[in-house]
Coordinates of C-alpha atoms in Angstrom, one line a residue:
Chain A
A1 CA 118.8 119.8 69.9
Q2 CA 119.5 116.3 71.2
K3 CA 118.7 113.3 68.5
V4 CA 119.2 109.6 69.1
T5 CA 119.1 107.6 65.6
Q6 CA 118.5 104.0 65.4
A7 CA 118.6 103.1 61.6
Q8 CA 117.7 99.6 61.9
T9 CA 113.8 99.7 62.4
E10 CA 113.7 95.6 63.0
I11 CA 116.6 93.0 63.3
S12 CA 116.5 89.3 62.9
V13 CA 118.3 86.5 63.6
V14 CA 119.5 82.9 64.5
E15 CA 119.8 82.1 68.0
K16 CA 123.8 82.0 68.1
E17 CA 124.8 84.3 65.7
D18 CA 126.5 88.0 66.6
V19 CA 124.2 90.9 66.2
T20 CA 125.0 94.8 66.7
L21 CA 122.6 97.5 66.5
D22 CA 123.8 100.8 66.0
C23 CA 123.0 104.0 67.5
V24 CA 124.0 107.7 66.3
Y25 CA 123.7 110.4 68.7
E26 CA 124.0 114.2 68.2
T27 CA 124.6 116.9 70.8
R28 CA 126.7 120.3 71.6
D29 CA 127.3 119.1 74.2
T30 CA 130.7 117.8 74.7
T31 CA 129.5 116.7 78.4
Y32 CA 126.8 114.2 77.9
Y33 CA 125.7 109.9 79.0
L34 CA 124.6 107.3 77.1
F35 CA 122.3 104.5 77.6
W36 CA 120.8 101.4 76.7
Y37 CA 117.0 99.9 77.0
K38 CA 115.9 96.6 76.5
Q39 CA 112.5 96.0 76.9
P40 CA 111.3 92.9 76.3
P41 CA 107.6 91.8 75.6
S42 CA 106.2 92.4 79.3
G43 CA 106.9 96.0 78.8
E44 CA 109.4 97.4 81.2
L45 CA 112.3 98.9 80.5
V46 CA 115.5 97.4 81.5
F47 CA 118.3 99.4 82.5
L48 CA 121.3 97.5 80.2
I49 CA 124.7 100.4 80.3
R50 CA 124.8 104.2 81.0
R51 CA 128.4 105.6 80.3
N52 CA 129.4 110.1 79.6
S53 CA 131.4 110.7 77.1
F54 CA 134.5 111.2 78.3
D55 CA 134.3 107.3 79.3
E56 CA 135.3 105.9 75.4
Q57 CA 136.5 102.7 76.4
N58 CA 134.5 99.7 75.0
E59 CA 132.5 97.6 77.5
I60 CA 132.0 94.1 77.7
S61 CA 129.0 92.6 80.3
G62 CA 128.9 88.9 78.6
R63 CA 127.9 88.2 75.7
Y64 CA 126.9 92.4 75.5
S65 CA 129.1 94.2 74.4
W66 CA 128.9 98.3 73.8
N67 CA 130.9 99.8 70.8
F68 CA 131.8 104.1 72.1
Q69 CA 133.0 106.0 69.1
K70 CA 132.8 110.2 70.1
S71 CA 134.4 110.2 66.1
T72 CA 131.8 109.0 63.9
S73 CA 128.9 110.1 67.4
S74 CA 128.0 105.9 67.7
F75 CA 127.8 104.3 70.8
N76 CA 126.8 100.8 69.7
F77 CA 125.4 97.7 71.5
T78 CA 126.4 94.0 70.0
I79 CA 125.0 90.2 70.9
T80 CA 127.3 87.6 70.6
A81 CA 126.2 84.6 70.7
S82 CA 122.7 85.7 70.3
Q83 CA 119.5 82.9 72.4
V84 CA 115.7 84.0 72.2
V85 CA 115.5 85.1 75.1
D86 CA 117.5 88.5 73.9
S87 CA 114.5 88.7 71.5
A88 CA 112.8 92.5 72.1
V89 CA 112.7 95.8 70.9
Y90 CA 116.1 98.1 72.2
F91 CA 116.5 101.9 72.9
C92 CA 119.3 104.1 73.1
A93 CA 118.9 107.4 74.6
L94 CA 120.2 110.5 75.5
S95 CA 121.0 112.6 78.3
E96 CA 123.0 116.4 78.7
P97 CA 122.8 118.1 82.2
G98 CA 121.0 119.7 83.7
N99 CA 117.6 118.9 83.9
T100 CA 117.1 117.8 79.8
P101 CA 115.1 115.1 79.9
L102 CA 116.3 112.2 78.6
V103 CA 115.8 111.3 74.9
F104 CA 115.5 108.4 72.8
G105 CA 116.1 106.6 70.4
K106 CA 113.1 104.8 67.5
G107 CA 114.1 101.1 68.7
T108 CA 114.5 98.0 66.8
R109 CA 112.8 94.9 67.3
L110 CA 115.4 92.0 68.1
S111 CA 114.1 88.7 67.2
V112 CA 116.4 86.1 67.3
I113 CA 114.2 82.2 66.0
A114 CA 115.3 79.5 67.7
Chain B
E1 CA 114.0 95.9 96.3
A2 CA 110.9 96.7 95.5
G3 CA 110.3 97.6 91.3
V4 CA 108.6 100.5 89.9
A5 CA 104.9 99.6 91.0
Q6 CA 102.2 100.6 88.6
S7 CA 98.8 100.8 88.3
P8 CA 96.6 99.2 86.9
R9 CA 97.7 97.5 84.2
Y10 CA 95.9 98.3 80.9
K11 CA 92.8 100.1 80.9
I12 CA 90.2 100.1 77.8
I13 CA 87.8 103.9 77.9
E14 CA 86.0 105.9 75.7
K15 CA 87.1 109.2 74.6
R16 CA 85.7 112.4 76.3
Q17 CA 86.3 110.2 79.3
S18 CA 88.3 110.7 81.6
V19 CA 91.7 108.0 83.1
A20 CA 93.7 108.2 86.1
F21 CA 96.7 106.5 86.9
W22 CA 99.5 105.8 89.3
C23 CA 102.6 104.8 89.9
N24 CA 105.0 103.8 92.6
P25 CA 108.5 105.0 93.0
I26 CA 111.3 103.0 94.1
S27 CA 112.0 103.3 97.5
G28 CA 114.7 106.6 98.4
H29 CA 113.7 108.3 95.3
A30 CA 114.3 111.3 94.1
T31 CA 113.1 111.6 91.4
L32 CA 109.9 110.1 89.1
Y33 CA 108.9 110.7 85.1
W34 CA 106.3 109.8 82.9
Y35 CA 105.9 109.1 79.6
Q36 CA 104.6 108.6 77.2
Q37 CA 105.0 105.7 74.5
I38 CA 102.9 105.7 71.2
L39 CA 103.7 102.1 69.3
G40 CA 106.8 102.0 67.8
Q41 CA 108.2 104.6 69.2
G42 CA 110.6 105.6 71.8
P43 CA 109.4 107.0 74.9
K44 CA 109.0 111.0 74.9
L45 CA 108.9 112.8 78.5
L46 CA 105.5 113.9 79.7
I47 CA 106.2 115.4 83.7
Q48 CA 109.1 115.1 85.3
F49 CA 109.5 115.5 89.3
Q50 CA 113.1 116.1 92.5
N51 CA 110.6 115.5 94.7
N52 CA 107.1 116.4 94.8
G53 CA 108.5 119.1 93.0
V54 CA 107.7 119.5 89.3
V55 CA 111.0 120.0 87.0
D56 CA 109.7 119.4 83.3
D57 CA 106.4 119.5 82.4
S58 CA 107.0 121.3 78.2
Q59 CA 105.9 118.3 76.2
L60 CA 102.5 117.3 79.1
P61 CA 99.6 118.5 77.0
K62 CA 97.6 120.8 80.0
D63 CA 94.3 121.5 78.5
R64 CA 93.9 117.3 79.6
F65 CA 96.9 115.7 81.9
S66 CA 97.9 116.9 84.8
A67 CA 100.0 115.1 87.0
E68 CA 100.6 115.7 90.8
R69 CA 103.2 113.6 93.4
L70 CA 102.3 114.8 97.1
K71 CA 105.0 114.0 98.8
G72 CA 106.9 113.1 96.8
V73 CA 106.9 109.9 97.2
D74 CA 104.0 107.8 94.7
S75 CA 102.0 110.1 91.8
T76 CA 99.1 110.1 90.0
L77 CA 98.6 110.7 86.4
K78 CA 95.3 112.2 84.7
I79 CA 94.1 112.4 81.2
Q80 CA 90.1 114.2 81.4
P81 CA 88.7 114.4 78.9
A82 CA 90.7 111.4 76.6
K83 CA 91.0 111.5 73.0
L84 CA 91.6 108.5 70.2
E85 CA 95.5 110.3 70.1
D86 CA 96.1 109.2 73.7
S87 CA 96.3 105.5 73.6
A88 CA 99.3 104.9 74.5
V89 CA 101.4 102.9 77.2
Y90 CA 102.3 105.0 79.6
L91 CA 105.2 103.9 81.3
C92 CA 106.7 105.5 84.7
A93 CA 110.3 106.1 86.0
S94 CA 112.5 107.2 89.2
S95 CA 115.8 107.7 89.1
L96 CA 117.9 108.1 92.4
G97 CA 118.5 111.8 90.6
L98 CA 118.3 113.8 87.8
V99 CA 121.0 114.1 85.6
A100 CA 123.0 111.1 84.7
Y101 CA 121.6 108.9 87.0
E102 CA 119.5 105.5 85.3
Q103 CA 116.0 105.4 85.0
Y104 CA 114.4 102.3 86.2
F105 CA 110.4 102.0 84.6
G106 CA 107.2 100.2 85.6
P107 CA 106.2 97.8 83.4
G108 CA 103.7 101.3 82.3
T109 CA 99.6 101.0 81.7
R110 CA 98.7 100.1 78.1
L111 CA 95.7 103.0 77.6
T112 CA 93.2 102.3 74.3
V113 CA 90.4 105.3 73.2
T114 CA 87.9 104.2 71.5

C-alpha cells in the first residue's frame, strides 16, 4: 500500500534561512510518481514538481530544489534564502500507475518570519 | 488560461441538512477529482471521473455522498444528510489524464456543519 510520511508538522525559520522539508514514501511498485504541492493561506493547492521513479536527478528551480533518493525512499524539498511569501503548508504526494489515487502526506506548515 | 472554479467558497449548515458543491475544471481536462481535506490533514480522494464516467469512488461514503459529472465537464458533489464530521474543505482538481499528470486544484469550499 502507498504511504507518504512528512514527519515535520511545523517549521519556523527566519527570513533568508535555508529550510528542508522531509518526505518519506512507501510503495511496492517500481514505477511511481512523486509530487510536491504548496497550500498558501488562500487554500488552493499549487503544483510545484512531479518526478518519476526512474529519474533520480536532483532538480533546481530558482530558490527551490528537490533531492530524490530511492535508496532511502525520500524526496526532500529545500527552499534557499526563504521569504515570507514561502509561508504555507507543503504537501508531498505519491501516485502509482493505473487508476490508483494520489496519496498525500499530512503536510508540513512552514512559517517564515521577517 | 482559467483555473479550476468552485462554488460556493464557504457554507455553513446544520447537521442533517443537505448541501451541494459545484466545480468547473480547466478546459480540456478529461479527469476530475473531488477531495476532502480535514483540518490538519492532507487531501483524501473521494471520487475520480474520467470524462463523465466514474473511475474510482472507493472512498466515497455512498450512503450520504453523491457526485455526478454530466456531459463530462462540470461536476456536482452532494452531501445528504450532513454529519458533524463532514466539516472540511472540499477540493476539486482536474488533470489532462489519469496517470502521472499533475493535478490542478480549485480554491475549495469550506463546509462547516453545526
